[in-house]
């Protein structure tokens, strides 16, 4: 049985406000650009981001334990795994005592704020949350989820761009292959308190992207997220829901039916163990995964301070394409999109074709150039247009009067009138030339 969160909060956490102290994703340590910890990796699985070694069962169990002991996005734990491997990292965390060499490295790295981190208390907190990983693994499988860890064939390697804050592992529930689904994917995010305009745009974008073979990724929240998932499902394509709680916890509870359909046709994933409930900080932490999994992120609606802008910052920090949909300037819920566009951080997009042009293949996915309506008189040359404009809107006029009004000689006027008559713009009446209905448009 799935667990449904019984709480009835007035504030729905799909788009939490970004705390003043939230770390900007541009500071994330990249695998290729940041200093990597020394020390040989221990046997039993990949510890360093980007490792390709197939993890054995003991390494998988170690990662299951770490997913409960350390909060997702814990960079200290990420560096511990990178230096010692998941097995040794789990044993150190379980004992609550860290390798002295690692402790020295942590205290020497970074600025003053990093040096004052109390690693002893950090390790003690990890040890206090230890639970038999076999029980978590069995519970996850009983709920229908599977464990995907770095080195697995299904692991999306783009998550390695997160460096030491990449997920320790993922619980995945759904028939779609996570890695293949993310190869051509776009994240669609936005406000919970979205307007009808916002939900319509999100659903239409997602349905069109799905119809073109692109997977839509979002957070499963109210508003823009839910509309994007429904639009993708309507196209017959899989969609990916990234939760800030366990895969067995339905949050928000009103999306129970939506999540059930996603489990049947797409993927629900989480970094947190079975039974874990969402918190405000967990929503902010999971946003980095939404941004990292896809080729680009589309912000449909967002206030000037919102969780959607947090996802946008992660996308920018990871060098992913960032796009924003403009809205009415009088609507507060579109203010964040306008800020992103004005600052040059996001590309303004107004159609799914423009999204695909950015994230798709160069030269193969170009959006069609938008043009205004073509009118019959657009093909006329300048002199003929002047003659046409010289004919009165009501009544008729003779060739001489038309020539004077148009500023051309009588011969040119007669020649142009013949062309206009053949094209159906004018007709010769008893009192001269007059306009036909086609010329009035």
XYZ file of C-alpha atoms in Angstrom:
441
model
C 0.000 0.000 0.000
C 1.265 3.443 -0.858
C 1.690 5.882 1.989
C -0.292 9.111 1.650
C 0.766 12.135 3.619
C -2.157 12.936 5.926
C -1.130 16.516 6.658
C -3.291 19.281 5.200
C -0.977 22.227 4.850
C -2.159 25.505 3.476
C 1.250 25.969 1.902
C 1.962 23.382 -0.759
C 5.647 22.704 -1.124
C 5.910 22.171 -4.860
C 7.448 25.634 -5.251
C 9.012 26.683 -1.949
C 10.589 30.052 -1.467
C 14.324 29.984 -1.699
C 15.958 30.510 1.703
C 18.329 33.428 2.041
C 21.166 31.062 2.803
C 20.520 28.611 -0.044
C 23.666 27.757 -1.927
C 23.739 29.006 -5.491
C 24.181 26.072 -7.860
C 26.848 27.936 -9.727
C 29.110 27.009 -6.813
C 28.618 23.290 -7.353
C 31.893 21.471 -7.747
C 32.169 20.058 -11.233
C 33.914 16.731 -11.759
C 36.292 18.184 -14.329
C 36.925 21.585 -12.808
C 37.035 21.141 -9.052
C 39.834 19.790 -6.945
C 39.309 16.081 -6.516
C 40.085 14.358 -3.242
C 43.091 12.111 -3.151
C 43.302 8.532 -2.081
C 42.561 5.332 -3.913
C 38.974 4.271 -4.201
C 38.126 1.151 -2.276
C 36.820 -1.945 -4.065
C 33.136 -2.466 -4.279
C 31.731 0.112 -6.646
C 32.232 3.527 -8.129
C 32.948 6.306 -5.701
C 34.382 9.003 -7.918
C 31.867 10.810 -10.133
C 31.974 9.409 -13.612
C 33.201 5.964 -12.571
C 32.052 3.146 -14.836
C 32.794 0.109 -12.657
C 29.743 -2.084 -12.092
C 28.872 -1.950 -8.344
C 28.594 -5.248 -6.500
C 25.849 -6.113 -4.021
C 27.820 -4.952 -0.987
C 28.398 -1.545 -2.581
C 24.709 -1.263 -3.424
C 23.755 -2.037 0.174
C 26.285 0.539 1.366
C 24.665 3.194 -0.829
C 21.216 2.240 0.467
C 22.501 2.821 4.008
C 24.092 6.143 3.029
C 20.858 7.343 1.414
C 19.237 7.108 4.855
C 22.185 8.248 6.979
C 23.112 11.411 5.035
C 20.764 13.975 3.570
C 20.672 14.106 -0.221
C 23.076 16.685 -1.574
C 25.484 16.389 1.392
C 28.787 17.441 -0.212
C 30.860 16.172 2.734
C 29.448 12.678 2.305
C 29.953 12.973 -1.441
C 33.636 13.728 -0.950
C 33.951 10.913 1.586
C 32.521 8.446 -0.953
C 34.796 9.807 -3.675
C 37.884 9.344 -1.478
C 37.120 6.008 0.176
C 34.357 4.379 -1.864
C 30.818 3.650 -0.642
C 31.711 0.655 1.559
C 34.412 2.354 3.596
C 32.425 5.608 3.706
C 29.438 3.767 5.134
C 31.571 2.024 7.772
C 33.147 5.307 8.865
C 29.743 7.010 9.029
C 28.257 4.063 10.925
C 31.037 4.240 13.558
C 30.728 8.001 13.734
C 34.502 8.357 13.281
C 36.026 9.661 10.074
C 39.459 9.021 8.627
C 41.900 11.596 10.127
C 43.391 12.335 6.717
C 39.943 13.100 5.309
C 39.149 15.300 8.314
C 42.349 17.299 7.744
C 41.501 17.747 4.068
C 38.000 18.965 4.926
C 39.285 21.471 7.465
C 41.917 22.783 5.050
C 39.676 23.148 2.029
C 37.581 26.162 1.107
C 36.987 29.310 3.131
C 36.491 29.985 6.824
C 32.902 28.699 6.801
C 34.136 25.286 5.621
C 36.895 25.111 8.219
C 34.430 25.568 11.085
C 32.219 22.628 10.094
C 32.060 20.285 13.073
C 32.813 16.983 11.364
C 32.488 15.049 14.634
C 28.891 16.156 15.027
C 28.339 15.539 11.338
C 29.539 11.955 11.690
C 27.550 11.409 14.884
C 24.378 12.522 13.079
C 25.085 10.032 10.304
C 25.626 7.218 12.793
C 22.373 8.002 14.622
C 20.377 7.527 11.416
C 21.843 4.148 10.492
C 19.374 1.410 9.650
C 19.859 -2.060 8.245
C 20.129 -1.383 4.491
C 18.770 -4.832 3.649
C 15.473 -3.813 5.263
C 15.322 -0.603 3.188
C 16.180 -2.534 0.022
C 13.475 -5.105 0.727
C 10.919 -2.404 1.537
C 11.686 -0.480 -1.630
C 11.302 -3.588 -3.748
C 8.095 -4.496 -1.948
C 6.715 -1.084 -2.904
C 7.624 -1.784 -6.543
C 10.716 0.445 -6.769
C 14.178 -0.520 -7.966
C 17.539 0.854 -6.887
C 19.718 2.577 -9.495
C 23.233 3.598 -8.429
C 26.291 5.043 -10.216
C 27.775 2.372 -12.468
C 24.434 0.737 -13.284
C 23.411 0.570 -16.934
C 20.301 2.614 -16.107
C 22.214 5.385 -14.292
C 21.905 8.759 -16.120
C 25.536 9.820 -16.429
C 24.568 13.491 -16.770
C 23.990 13.437 -13.009
C 27.773 13.139 -12.642
C 27.916 16.827 -13.609
C 26.747 17.517 -10.056
C 30.146 16.478 -8.747
C 30.191 15.682 -5.030
C 26.518 16.573 -4.598
C 25.262 14.022 -7.107
C 22.751 11.538 -5.666
C 24.176 8.595 -3.701
C 21.587 6.492 -5.518
C 18.028 6.678 -6.828
C 14.855 4.797 -6.087
C 13.020 4.387 -9.402
C 9.392 3.302 -9.755
C 7.983 2.802 -13.242
C 8.503 0.755 -16.415
C 10.437 3.341 -18.458
C 14.223 3.091 -18.596
C 15.540 6.105 -16.700
C 18.729 6.596 -18.701
C 17.123 6.247 -22.123
C 14.196 8.476 -21.124
C 16.586 11.258 -20.129
C 18.636 11.219 -23.337
C 16.090 13.525 -25.026
C 14.427 15.330 -22.171
C 13.291 18.803 -21.127
C 12.437 19.995 -17.614
C 9.258 22.069 -17.358
C 8.852 23.879 -14.035
C 6.898 26.762 -12.580
C 4.683 28.106 -9.854
C 2.215 26.133 -7.794
C -0.218 29.052 -7.801
C -0.247 29.148 -11.585
C -2.847 30.969 -13.635
C -5.019 29.374 -16.308
C -2.622 30.861 -18.867
C 0.337 29.156 -17.193
C -1.227 25.706 -16.887
C -2.466 25.868 -20.472
C 1.001 26.774 -21.779
C 2.660 24.073 -19.667
C 0.241 21.379 -20.845
C 0.480 22.389 -24.515
C 4.275 22.609 -24.422
C 4.549 19.201 -22.729
C 2.084 17.531 -25.092
C 3.894 18.913 -28.138
C 7.330 17.962 -26.763
C 6.087 14.463 -25.979
C 4.695 14.142 -29.478
C 8.157 14.937 -30.838
C 9.763 12.193 -28.761
C 11.005 14.337 -25.862
C 10.556 13.253 -22.246
C 9.161 15.874 -19.885
C 10.680 16.074 -16.386
C 9.130 17.963 -13.490
C 8.524 17.808 -9.742
C 4.955 16.540 -9.491
C 3.704 19.597 -7.580
C 0.488 21.535 -8.058
C 0.213 24.093 -10.828
C 2.771 24.048 -13.640
C 4.354 20.714 -12.647
C 1.082 18.799 -12.678
C -0.027 20.396 -15.955
C 3.277 19.457 -17.596
C 3.022 15.823 -16.501
C -0.574 15.552 -17.718
C 0.297 17.112 -21.052
C 3.155 14.670 -21.560
C 0.948 11.698 -20.693
C -1.703 12.943 -23.130
C 0.878 12.706 -25.916
C 1.474 9.031 -25.121
C 5.083 9.645 -24.045
C 6.603 8.817 -20.655
C 7.159 11.552 -18.092
C 9.494 11.660 -15.080
C 8.434 12.865 -11.630
C 11.293 13.814 -9.289
C 10.027 13.674 -5.710
C 11.323 15.269 -2.512
C 10.133 12.289 -0.474
C 10.145 8.502 -0.738
C 8.647 6.980 -3.873
C 6.007 5.347 -1.672
C 4.823 8.702 -0.268
C 2.183 10.529 -2.306
C 2.837 14.232 -1.953
C 0.806 16.209 -2.759
C -1.915 13.731 -1.843
C -4.310 15.144 -4.462
C -1.947 13.835 -7.176
C -2.399 10.205 -6.210
C -4.219 9.401 -9.466
C -1.608 11.270 -11.525
C 1.279 9.421 -9.852
C -0.469 6.095 -10.412
C -0.614 6.747 -14.159
C 3.029 7.853 -14.175
C 4.016 4.603 -12.418
C 2.254 2.712 -15.200
C 3.724 4.648 -18.124
C 6.706 6.695 -16.952
C 9.045 6.974 -13.984
C 8.828 8.283 -10.426
C 12.210 8.707 -8.768
C 13.615 9.885 -5.464
C 16.927 10.190 -3.616
C 15.250 9.552 -0.280
C 14.569 6.149 1.312
C 11.123 4.563 1.560
C 8.827 6.345 3.977
C 10.738 9.663 3.902
C 8.474 12.708 3.991
C 9.090 16.047 2.239
C 10.536 19.158 3.858
C 11.115 22.648 2.505
C 14.858 22.105 2.147
C 14.360 18.754 0.423
C 12.379 20.461 -2.323
C 15.253 22.859 -2.907
C 17.770 19.999 -2.900
C 15.841 17.876 -5.395
C 15.672 20.808 -7.833
C 19.309 20.206 -8.807
C 18.321 16.722 -10.055
C 15.469 18.139 -12.167
C 17.940 20.538 -13.767
C 20.756 17.996 -14.220
C 18.705 15.200 -15.799
C 17.538 17.170 -18.838
C 19.126 19.073 -21.711
C 17.325 22.255 -20.723
C 14.804 23.775 -18.323
C 11.718 25.789 -19.262
C 10.302 28.120 -16.583
C 6.662 28.677 -17.506
C 5.616 30.872 -14.578
C 7.534 31.950 -11.483
C 7.317 34.747 -8.947
C 10.330 36.956 -8.288
C 11.249 34.631 -5.403
C 10.303 30.995 -5.936
C 11.490 27.413 -6.087
C 11.268 27.491 -9.888
C 13.990 30.158 -9.950
C 16.064 27.887 -7.727
C 15.795 25.195 -10.405
C 16.694 27.799 -13.020
C 19.842 28.710 -11.076
C 20.861 25.057 -10.951
C 20.356 24.774 -14.711
C 22.554 27.817 -15.300
C 25.248 26.510 -12.980
C 25.265 23.184 -14.835
C 25.506 24.877 -18.260
C 22.112 23.584 -19.321
C 19.847 25.552 -21.636
C 17.557 27.848 -19.649
C 14.322 29.130 -21.181
C 11.452 31.251 -19.865
C 7.935 31.877 -21.123
C 6.817 35.535 -21.029
C 3.514 36.475 -19.463
C 1.415 39.565 -18.762
C 3.512 42.282 -17.108
C 0.664 42.813 -14.652
C 0.874 39.219 -13.374
C 3.144 38.739 -10.358
C 3.492 35.038 -11.051
C 5.333 35.831 -14.306
C 7.743 38.336 -12.739
C 10.461 35.713 -12.254
C 10.357 34.754 -15.937
C 10.700 38.381 -16.954
C 13.671 38.828 -14.624
C 15.437 35.823 -16.165
C 14.849 37.154 -19.680
C 15.835 40.738 -18.823
C 19.071 39.632 -17.156
C 19.964 37.529 -20.202
C 20.042 34.325 -18.167
C 17.150 32.695 -20.036
C 16.053 32.613 -23.672
C 12.506 33.783 -24.312
C 10.442 30.949 -25.806
C 6.853 31.157 -26.994
C 6.354 27.750 -28.613
C 7.492 24.122 -28.224
C 9.297 24.443 -31.564
C 11.532 27.147 -30.097
C 12.318 24.887 -27.134
C 13.317 22.012 -29.408
C 15.455 24.346 -31.513
C 17.555 25.136 -28.424
C 17.902 21.656 -26.944
C 17.798 19.633 -30.169
C 20.351 18.884 -32.846
C 22.017 21.860 -34.501
C 20.522 22.430 -37.947
C 17.982 19.609 -37.670
C 15.504 21.028 -35.172
C 15.150 24.616 -36.332
C 11.902 26.334 -35.415
C 9.944 27.725 -38.379
C 10.267 31.473 -38.817
C 7.122 33.218 -37.699
C 5.492 35.558 -40.207
C 2.405 37.718 -40.187
C -0.598 36.919 -42.377
C -0.020 37.216 -46.131
C -2.453 39.639 -47.786
C -3.338 39.824 -51.506
C -1.902 43.327 -51.963
C 1.534 42.274 -50.545
C 2.608 41.160 -54.048
C 1.929 44.513 -55.737
C 4.787 46.810 -56.724
C 5.040 50.369 -55.403
C 3.369 52.158 -58.355
C 0.468 49.734 -58.468
C -0.069 50.139 -54.714
C -0.129 53.935 -55.108
C -2.751 53.670 -57.857
C -4.802 51.295 -55.697
C -4.619 53.688 -52.732
C -5.710 56.572 -55.000
C -9.075 54.959 -55.765
C -11.702 56.314 -53.322
C -13.115 53.956 -50.705
C -16.654 54.928 -51.736
C -17.847 55.660 -55.221
C -15.673 55.725 -58.333
C -13.051 57.921 -60.006
C -11.813 58.424 -63.539
C -8.293 57.524 -64.738
C -7.160 61.167 -64.834
C -8.216 61.840 -61.237
C -6.589 58.588 -60.098
C -3.339 59.446 -61.902
C -3.171 62.878 -60.252
C -3.898 61.457 -56.805
C -1.310 58.684 -57.241
C 1.332 61.016 -58.653
C 1.825 59.079 -61.898
C 1.159 59.835 -65.550
C -2.068 58.746 -67.228
C -0.405 55.900 -69.124
C 1.055 54.379 -65.965
C -2.302 54.788 -64.200
C -4.134 52.933 -66.988
C -1.553 50.142 -67.017
C -1.795 49.717 -63.246
C -5.587 49.767 -63.366
C -5.480 46.930 -65.871
C -3.257 44.890 -63.568
C -5.512 45.615 -60.580
C -8.627 44.662 -62.543
C -7.068 41.368 -63.634
C -6.153 40.631 -60.015
C -9.693 41.346 -58.841
C -8.936 44.508 -56.860
C -10.912 47.002 -58.989
C -13.613 47.100 -61.627
C -14.621 49.616 -64.289
C -18.035 51.122 -63.552
C -20.180 53.709 -65.335
C -18.590 56.618 -63.445
C -15.028 55.303 -63.486
C -12.978 52.838 -61.498
C -14.082 51.553 -58.085
C -12.784 49.094 -55.510
C -13.996 45.531 -55.302
C -14.400 43.787 -51.883
C -11.011 42.000 -52.245
C -9.240 45.363 -52.194
C -10.686 46.313 -48.817
C -8.687 43.639 -46.896
